[in-house]
Amino acid sequence: MPQPKPDAANQSPETFLWGASTAAHQVEGNQNNDWSNWESRVAAKLASNAEARLKNELPNWQEVEEEAANPKNYISGTAADHYNRYKEDFDLIKKIGLNAYRFSVEWARIEPEPGKYNQDELDHYAKVVIELRTRGIEPLVTLHHFTNPRWLEDHGGWHGKNVPEMFANYTEAVASNLGNVKYYCTINEPGSYLLMRYLGGGAWPEWPNMSFDPINGYKYLKNVIKAHKLATSKIRNINTYAQIGMANSIIDFQLGRKDPISWLFTKQLRYIPDFYLLNRLEGSIDYIGVNYYMRMLVKANFSHPANWAKRWETKNSPRSDMGWELYPRGIYSVTQKVKKYGLPILITENGIADAKDKLRSKYIEEHVAEMMHSKEDGADIQGYFYWSLLDNYEWSEGFWPKFGLIEVDRKTQQRSIRESAQTLGRIIKKYS
Ligand code: GCO
């Protein structure tokens, strides 16, 4: 039975969404999924090789050294305890002046065993939506953000048979219990999952079941497209007004060295997998989610694909705590590329690891300015979600990267709004 149109869904399309994003595994705490089961096995290794891995990569290694060398840094554990503190966190969203919030539902909580759905957990996420709505905050619900139920691997993992149908059934359970949700994101960053799970890694040092397995990687790509399409029709049967998309990490790949091979690699890296995916989703997405963080320079080398492009290493350009160059112009470039699909665009992630909050205000100001410039030049951008609302678990780098508009004290879970969040609040007022 299609849900009645909620007031919020009747919002005029020109209500620009100003939000922040999180992912269940990174903020909720106390997960029981493929990551939580795996983290304790790699924590000691990640801690012991942190110096070798990071010392020359990070501009502020000394400031993160102690945390990065501690095995506890790599265990998500209670994370930011968002599962229990979500009401307090939503009050802070209001205080900052945001009007939207992107979060993910944890599949492993909803379906702890194949075909068996946990109604208490479905009710939990329905309460989350109600608490957002009562504060006038628009929810954007991500259905898959990297983590899986532990039983999925027993079914062959994401490249296995029937996974698209299993994902669609999980989606139906969620969508029929969440009530009036207008915005859904089916899958977060399938390209990153492909790279980390099936192409031997790259963005992070480790990943559950990480392997170089392009054959099953191709099966994964086909499965994730089918899963998205099946999930989309399930949602549309329930919410006739739903706006459904996928969030793709789109990097501004640039030629790093003028030679034909690097030129060819640059073209390929620009195409696979995001535009490969987007070209196969047309008709099943209402908006395109763009996660933009950086540009990368391509200097061809015949090694692992993750080494095909290096983050810009100009000595004097400001870089985040993770060593990522600040390159606001890239959000203009990638949204101008995505404009060709003629669909609304949501910046579903854009953010910086900056523990001392030295660069974040400038980062946000400059990326928003370039985003609005792209909007003026024809990209139908309808929302901006900063990554992330809270300091959180940055996958296999653990907790030392601090992306939050809100600082979280790892010992006490105390929240404090960073100065840069006030900057974002002022920007929102300026554009509203
Ligand atoms: C991603 C993920 C987030 C990351 C964020 C910072 O885009 O990789 O969606 O979970 O934490 O991007 O790397």
Tab-separated table of N, CA and C in Angstrom, residues 21 55 115 147 175 222 325 328 333 335 337:
chain	number	residue	atom	x	y	z
A	21	SER	N	26.450	13.749	6.374
A	21	SER	CA	26.313	12.305	6.133
A	21	SER	C	27.042	11.485	7.187
A	55	LYS	N	53.837	7.551	7.722
A	55	LYS	CA	54.785	8.607	8.117
A	55	LYS	C	55.084	9.580	6.989
A	115	GLY	N	16.558	-14.130	5.506
A	115	GLY	CA	15.093	-14.229	5.493
A	115	GLY	C	14.429	-13.969	6.821
A	147	THR	N	29.144	-2.376	4.489
A	147	THR	CA	29.121	-3.540	5.395
A	147	THR	C	27.978	-4.494	5.034
A	175	ALA	N	11.919	-0.321	3.527
A	175	ALA	CA	11.055	0.734	2.966
A	175	ALA	C	9.628	0.616	3.478
A	222	LYS	N	27.876	-6.527	-12.070
A	222	LYS	CA	26.567	-6.889	-12.646
A	222	LYS	C	25.527	-7.064	-11.541
A	325	GLU	N	45.138	16.454	-0.986
A	325	GLU	CA	45.211	17.852	-1.386
A	325	GLU	C	43.815	18.467	-1.350
A	328	PRO	N	39.201	22.342	-4.560
A	328	PRO	CA	37.780	22.661	-4.720
A	328	PRO	C	37.320	22.665	-6.179
A	333	SER	N	34.382	20.433	-11.778
A	333	SER	CA	34.683	19.570	-12.941
A	333	SER	C	33.820	18.306	-12.943
A	335	THR	N	30.975	17.623	-11.400
A	335	THR	CA	29.515	17.839	-11.567
A	335	THR	C	29.200	18.303	-12.981
A	337	LYS	N	30.763	17.082	-15.513
A	337	LYS	CA	30.781	15.810	-16.278
A	337	LYS	C	29.450	15.075	-16.091
